[in-house]
mmCIF file of C-alpha atoms in Angstrom:
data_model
loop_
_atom_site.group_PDB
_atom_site.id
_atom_site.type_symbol
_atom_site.label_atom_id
_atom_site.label_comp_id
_atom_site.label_asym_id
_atom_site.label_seq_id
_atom_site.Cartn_x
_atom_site.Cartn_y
_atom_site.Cartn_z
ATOM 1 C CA UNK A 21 0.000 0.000 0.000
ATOM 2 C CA UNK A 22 2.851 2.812 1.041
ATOM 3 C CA UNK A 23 4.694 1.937 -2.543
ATOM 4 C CA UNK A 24 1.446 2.186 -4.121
ATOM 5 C CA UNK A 25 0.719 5.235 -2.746
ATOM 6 C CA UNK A 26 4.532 6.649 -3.497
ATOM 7 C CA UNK A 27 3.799 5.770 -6.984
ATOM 8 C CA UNK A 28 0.659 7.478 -7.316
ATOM 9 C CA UNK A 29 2.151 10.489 -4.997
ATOM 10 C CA UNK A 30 5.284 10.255 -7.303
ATOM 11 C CA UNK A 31 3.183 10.008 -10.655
ATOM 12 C CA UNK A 32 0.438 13.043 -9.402
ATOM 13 C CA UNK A 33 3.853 15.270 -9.012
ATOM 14 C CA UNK A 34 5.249 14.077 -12.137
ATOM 15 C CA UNK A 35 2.050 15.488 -14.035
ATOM 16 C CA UNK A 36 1.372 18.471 -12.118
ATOM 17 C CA UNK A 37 4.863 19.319 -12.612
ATOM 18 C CA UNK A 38 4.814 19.172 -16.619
ATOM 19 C CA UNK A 39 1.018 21.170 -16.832
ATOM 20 C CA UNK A 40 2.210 23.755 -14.391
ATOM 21 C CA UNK A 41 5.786 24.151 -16.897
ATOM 22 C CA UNK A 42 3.456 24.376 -20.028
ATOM 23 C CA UNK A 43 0.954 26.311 -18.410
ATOM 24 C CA UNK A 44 4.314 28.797 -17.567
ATOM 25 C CA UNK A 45 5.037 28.567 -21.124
ATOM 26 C CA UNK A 46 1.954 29.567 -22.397
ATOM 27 C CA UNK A 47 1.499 32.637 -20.553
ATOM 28 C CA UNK A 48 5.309 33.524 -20.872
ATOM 29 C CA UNK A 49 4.348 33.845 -24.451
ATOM 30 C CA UNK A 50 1.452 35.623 -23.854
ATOM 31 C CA UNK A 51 3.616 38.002 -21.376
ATOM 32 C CA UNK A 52 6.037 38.339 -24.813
ATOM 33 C CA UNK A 53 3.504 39.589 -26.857
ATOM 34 C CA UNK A 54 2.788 37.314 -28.860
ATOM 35 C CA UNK A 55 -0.893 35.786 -28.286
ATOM 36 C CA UNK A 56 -4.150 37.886 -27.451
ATOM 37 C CA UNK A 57 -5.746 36.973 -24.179
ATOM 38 C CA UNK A 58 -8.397 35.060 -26.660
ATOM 39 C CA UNK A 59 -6.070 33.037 -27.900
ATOM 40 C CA UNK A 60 -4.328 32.191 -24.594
ATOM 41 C CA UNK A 61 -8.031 31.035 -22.856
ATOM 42 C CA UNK A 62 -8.134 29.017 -26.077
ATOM 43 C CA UNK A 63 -4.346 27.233 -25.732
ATOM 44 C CA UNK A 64 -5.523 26.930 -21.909
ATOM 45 C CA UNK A 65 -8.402 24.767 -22.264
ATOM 46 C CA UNK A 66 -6.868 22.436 -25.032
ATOM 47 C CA UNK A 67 -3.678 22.171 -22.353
ATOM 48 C CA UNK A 68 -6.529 21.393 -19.491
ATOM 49 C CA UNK A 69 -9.461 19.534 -21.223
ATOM 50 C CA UNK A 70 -7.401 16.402 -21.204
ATOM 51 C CA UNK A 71 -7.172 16.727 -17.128
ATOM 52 C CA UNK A 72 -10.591 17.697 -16.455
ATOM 53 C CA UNK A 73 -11.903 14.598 -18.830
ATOM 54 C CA UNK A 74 -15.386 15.992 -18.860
ATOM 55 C CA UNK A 75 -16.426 18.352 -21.847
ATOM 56 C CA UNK A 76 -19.564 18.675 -20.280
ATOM 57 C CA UNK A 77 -17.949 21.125 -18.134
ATOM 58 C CA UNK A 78 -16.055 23.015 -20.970
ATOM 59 C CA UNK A 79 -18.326 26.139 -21.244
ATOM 60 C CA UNK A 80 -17.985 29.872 -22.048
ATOM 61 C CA UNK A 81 -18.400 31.941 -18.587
ATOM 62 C CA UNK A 82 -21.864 32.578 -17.334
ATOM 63 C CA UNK A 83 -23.338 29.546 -20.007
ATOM 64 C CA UNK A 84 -23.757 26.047 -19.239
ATOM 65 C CA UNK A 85 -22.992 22.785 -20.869
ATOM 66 C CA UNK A 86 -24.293 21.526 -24.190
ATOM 67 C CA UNK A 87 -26.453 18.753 -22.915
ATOM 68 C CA UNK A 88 -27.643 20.876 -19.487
ATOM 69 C CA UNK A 89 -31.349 22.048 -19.296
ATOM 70 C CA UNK A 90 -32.511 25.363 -19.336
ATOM 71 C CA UNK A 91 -31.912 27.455 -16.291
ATOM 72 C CA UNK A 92 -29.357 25.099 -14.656
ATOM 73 C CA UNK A 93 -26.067 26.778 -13.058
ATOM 74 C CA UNK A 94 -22.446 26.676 -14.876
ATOM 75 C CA UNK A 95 -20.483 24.459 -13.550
ATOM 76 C CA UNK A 96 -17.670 25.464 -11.602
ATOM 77 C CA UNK A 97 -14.719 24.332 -13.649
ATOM 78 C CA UNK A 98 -11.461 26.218 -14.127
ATOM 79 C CA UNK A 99 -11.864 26.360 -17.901
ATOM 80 C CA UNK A 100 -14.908 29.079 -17.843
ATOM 81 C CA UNK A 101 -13.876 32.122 -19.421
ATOM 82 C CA UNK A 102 -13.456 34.326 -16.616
ATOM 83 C CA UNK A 103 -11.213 31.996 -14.596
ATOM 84 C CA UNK A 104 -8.710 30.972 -17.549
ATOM 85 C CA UNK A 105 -8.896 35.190 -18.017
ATOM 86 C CA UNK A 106 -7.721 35.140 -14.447
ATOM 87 C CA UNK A 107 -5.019 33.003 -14.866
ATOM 88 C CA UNK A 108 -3.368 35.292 -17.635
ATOM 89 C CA UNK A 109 -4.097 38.619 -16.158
ATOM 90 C CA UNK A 110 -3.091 38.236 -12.403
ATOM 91 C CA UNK A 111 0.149 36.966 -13.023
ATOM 92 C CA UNK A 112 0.363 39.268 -16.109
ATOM 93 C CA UNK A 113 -0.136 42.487 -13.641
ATOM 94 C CA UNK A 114 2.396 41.067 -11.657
ATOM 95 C CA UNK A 115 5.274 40.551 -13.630
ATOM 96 C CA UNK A 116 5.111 43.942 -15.380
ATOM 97 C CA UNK A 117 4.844 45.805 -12.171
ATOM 98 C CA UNK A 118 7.594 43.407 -10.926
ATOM 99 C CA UNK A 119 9.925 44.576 -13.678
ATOM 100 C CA UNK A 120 8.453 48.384 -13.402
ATOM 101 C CA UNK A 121 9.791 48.043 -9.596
ATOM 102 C CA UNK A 122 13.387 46.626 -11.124
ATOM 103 C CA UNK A 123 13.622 49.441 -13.394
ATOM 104 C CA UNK A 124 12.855 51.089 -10.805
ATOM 105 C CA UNK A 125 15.944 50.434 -8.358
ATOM 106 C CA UNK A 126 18.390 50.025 -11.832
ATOM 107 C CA UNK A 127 18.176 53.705 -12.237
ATOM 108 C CA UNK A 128 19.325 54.847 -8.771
ATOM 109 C CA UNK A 129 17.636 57.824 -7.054
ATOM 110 C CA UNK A 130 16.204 59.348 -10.150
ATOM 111 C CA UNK A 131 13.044 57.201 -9.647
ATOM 112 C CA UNK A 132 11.888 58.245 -5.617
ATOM 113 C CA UNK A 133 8.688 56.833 -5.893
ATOM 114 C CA UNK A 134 5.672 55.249 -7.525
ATOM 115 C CA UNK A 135 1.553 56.267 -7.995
ATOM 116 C CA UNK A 136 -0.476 53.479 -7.796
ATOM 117 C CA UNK A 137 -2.652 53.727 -10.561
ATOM 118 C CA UNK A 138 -5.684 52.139 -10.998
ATOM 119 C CA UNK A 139 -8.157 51.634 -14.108
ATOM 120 C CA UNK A 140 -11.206 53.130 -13.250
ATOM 121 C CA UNK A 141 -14.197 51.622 -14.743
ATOM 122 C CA UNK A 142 -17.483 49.477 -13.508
ATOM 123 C CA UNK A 143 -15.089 46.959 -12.665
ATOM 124 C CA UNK A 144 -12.489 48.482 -10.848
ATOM 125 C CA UNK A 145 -12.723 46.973 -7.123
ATOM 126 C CA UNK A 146 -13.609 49.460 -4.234
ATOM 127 C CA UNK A 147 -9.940 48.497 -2.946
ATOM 128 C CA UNK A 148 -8.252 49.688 -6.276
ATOM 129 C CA UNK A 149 -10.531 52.862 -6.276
ATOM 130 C CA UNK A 150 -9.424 53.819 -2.789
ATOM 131 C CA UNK A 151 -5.705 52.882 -3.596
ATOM 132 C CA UNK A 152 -5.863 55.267 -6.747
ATOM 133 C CA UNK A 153 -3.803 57.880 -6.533
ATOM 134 C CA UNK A 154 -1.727 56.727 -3.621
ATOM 135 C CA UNK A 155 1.880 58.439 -3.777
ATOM 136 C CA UNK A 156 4.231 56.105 -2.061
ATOM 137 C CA UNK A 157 8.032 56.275 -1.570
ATOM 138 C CA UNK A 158 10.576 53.733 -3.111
ATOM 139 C CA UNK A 159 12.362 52.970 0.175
ATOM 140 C CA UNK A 160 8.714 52.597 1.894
ATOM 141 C CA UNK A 161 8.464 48.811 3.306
ATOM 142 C CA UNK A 162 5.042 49.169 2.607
ATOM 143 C CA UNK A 163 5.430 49.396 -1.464
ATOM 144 C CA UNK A 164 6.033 45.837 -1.066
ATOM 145 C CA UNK A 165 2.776 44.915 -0.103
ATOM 146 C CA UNK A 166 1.172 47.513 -2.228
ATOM 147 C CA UNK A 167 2.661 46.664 -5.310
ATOM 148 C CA UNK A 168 -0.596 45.113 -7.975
ATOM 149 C CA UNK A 169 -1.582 42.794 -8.005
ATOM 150 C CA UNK A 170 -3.817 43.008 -4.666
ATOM 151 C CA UNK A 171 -6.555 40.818 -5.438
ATOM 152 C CA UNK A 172 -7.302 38.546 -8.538
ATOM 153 C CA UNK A 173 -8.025 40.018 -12.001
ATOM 154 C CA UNK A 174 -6.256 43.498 -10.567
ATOM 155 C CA UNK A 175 -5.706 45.435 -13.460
ATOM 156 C CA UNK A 176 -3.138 48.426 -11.693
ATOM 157 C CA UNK A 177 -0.213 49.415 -12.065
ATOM 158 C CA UNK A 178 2.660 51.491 -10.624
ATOM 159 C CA UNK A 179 3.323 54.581 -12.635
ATOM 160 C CA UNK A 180 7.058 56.109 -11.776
ATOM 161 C CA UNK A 181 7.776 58.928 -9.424
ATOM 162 C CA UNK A 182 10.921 60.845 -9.937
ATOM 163 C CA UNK A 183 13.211 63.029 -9.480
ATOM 164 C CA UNK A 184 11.938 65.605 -12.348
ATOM 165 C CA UNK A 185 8.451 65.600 -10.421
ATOM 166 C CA UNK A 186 9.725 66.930 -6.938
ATOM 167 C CA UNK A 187 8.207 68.584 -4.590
ATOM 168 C CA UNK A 188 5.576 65.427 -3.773
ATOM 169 C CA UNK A 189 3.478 65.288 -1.291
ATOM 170 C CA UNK A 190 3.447 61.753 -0.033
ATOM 171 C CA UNK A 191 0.333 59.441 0.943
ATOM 172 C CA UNK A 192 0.180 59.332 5.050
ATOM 173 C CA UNK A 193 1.507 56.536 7.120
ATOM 174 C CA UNK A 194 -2.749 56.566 8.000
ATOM 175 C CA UNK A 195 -3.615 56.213 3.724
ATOM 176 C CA UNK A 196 -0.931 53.748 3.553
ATOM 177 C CA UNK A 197 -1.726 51.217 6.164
ATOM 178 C CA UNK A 198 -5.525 51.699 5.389
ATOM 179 C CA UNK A 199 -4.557 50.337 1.605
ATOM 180 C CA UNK A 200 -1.997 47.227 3.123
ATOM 181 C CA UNK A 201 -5.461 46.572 5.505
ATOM 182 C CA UNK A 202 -7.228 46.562 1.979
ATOM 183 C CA UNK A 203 -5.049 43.614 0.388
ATOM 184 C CA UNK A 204 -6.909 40.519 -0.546
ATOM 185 C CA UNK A 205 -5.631 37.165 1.411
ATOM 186 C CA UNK A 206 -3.164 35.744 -0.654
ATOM 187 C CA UNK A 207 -1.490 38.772 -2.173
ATOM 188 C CA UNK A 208 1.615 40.677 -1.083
#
């Protein structure tokens, strides 16, 4: 039984180890520039329809099944729309404003600072509407935290601060704690 198990444990790591490189790829290439978020969703759910084994649950977001009656909820399945949309944007968000930060620090003290800048549209988050705006210094322990993403499908970003744009006045220790209080679980 503990072999068996091993093998199975062994075998489960094995696979989740090779979807979660190509799923990597995929959005690395997306990240690149070179697919639309269309046609990413699309290479995700040919990479993850063999794992889920049941196109019943393939569906666009918000629609059910082909065979499902009338008025019966989507199934929850990672390949709806919204969540394979999810997987490209969050991460998306994060490495750009990871490299904005890196940037950032490789041109010394002419960058002081960053905005966080939100979109602001009916589906900006109350969190990202508050955060808007927020001026917040580069040696700040706090950016850390603050830096997008903050919650899933965050679309905002960190807009540069520097030295050409002095005198600043800075977001309070008060607006800046307030917005790490803000951060969804999981983020930062």
């Amino acid at each position: 039984v503990a072999v068996r198990e091993k093998f199975i444990a062994d075998f489960k790591g094995l696979l989740d180890n090779e979807l979660t490189e190509d799923v990597r790829q995929l959005l690395l290439e997306h990240l690149k520039g070179g697919r639309t978020t269309s046609e990413t969703i699309m290479d995700l759910r040919e990479l993850f329809d063999p794992w889920v084994g049941d196109p019943e649950k393939i569906a666009p977001s918000g629609q059910v099944g082909i065979n499902t009656p009338p008025g019966t909820k989507s199934p929850d399945n990672l390949l709806q729309a919204y969540r394979l949309e999810n997987m490209i944007r969050t991460p998306l968000i994060e490495a750009y404003n990871q490299g904005r930060l890196a940037i950032g620090d490789s041109v010394g003290d002419y960058v002081i600072g960053y905005e966080y800048s939100s979109v602001l549209d009916e589906r900006t988050t109350e969190r990202c509407i508050q955060n808007d705006g927020l001026l917040i210094r580069k040696d700040d322990p706090r950016l850390i935290k603050l830096t997008p993403p903050i919650h899933y499908q965050c679309r905002s970003l960190l807009v540069y601060i520097t030295t050409d744009d002095v005198p600043i006045e800075w977001s309070s220790d008060e607006e800046l704690d307030d917005a790490v209080s803000r951060i969804q679980d999981g983020f930062s």
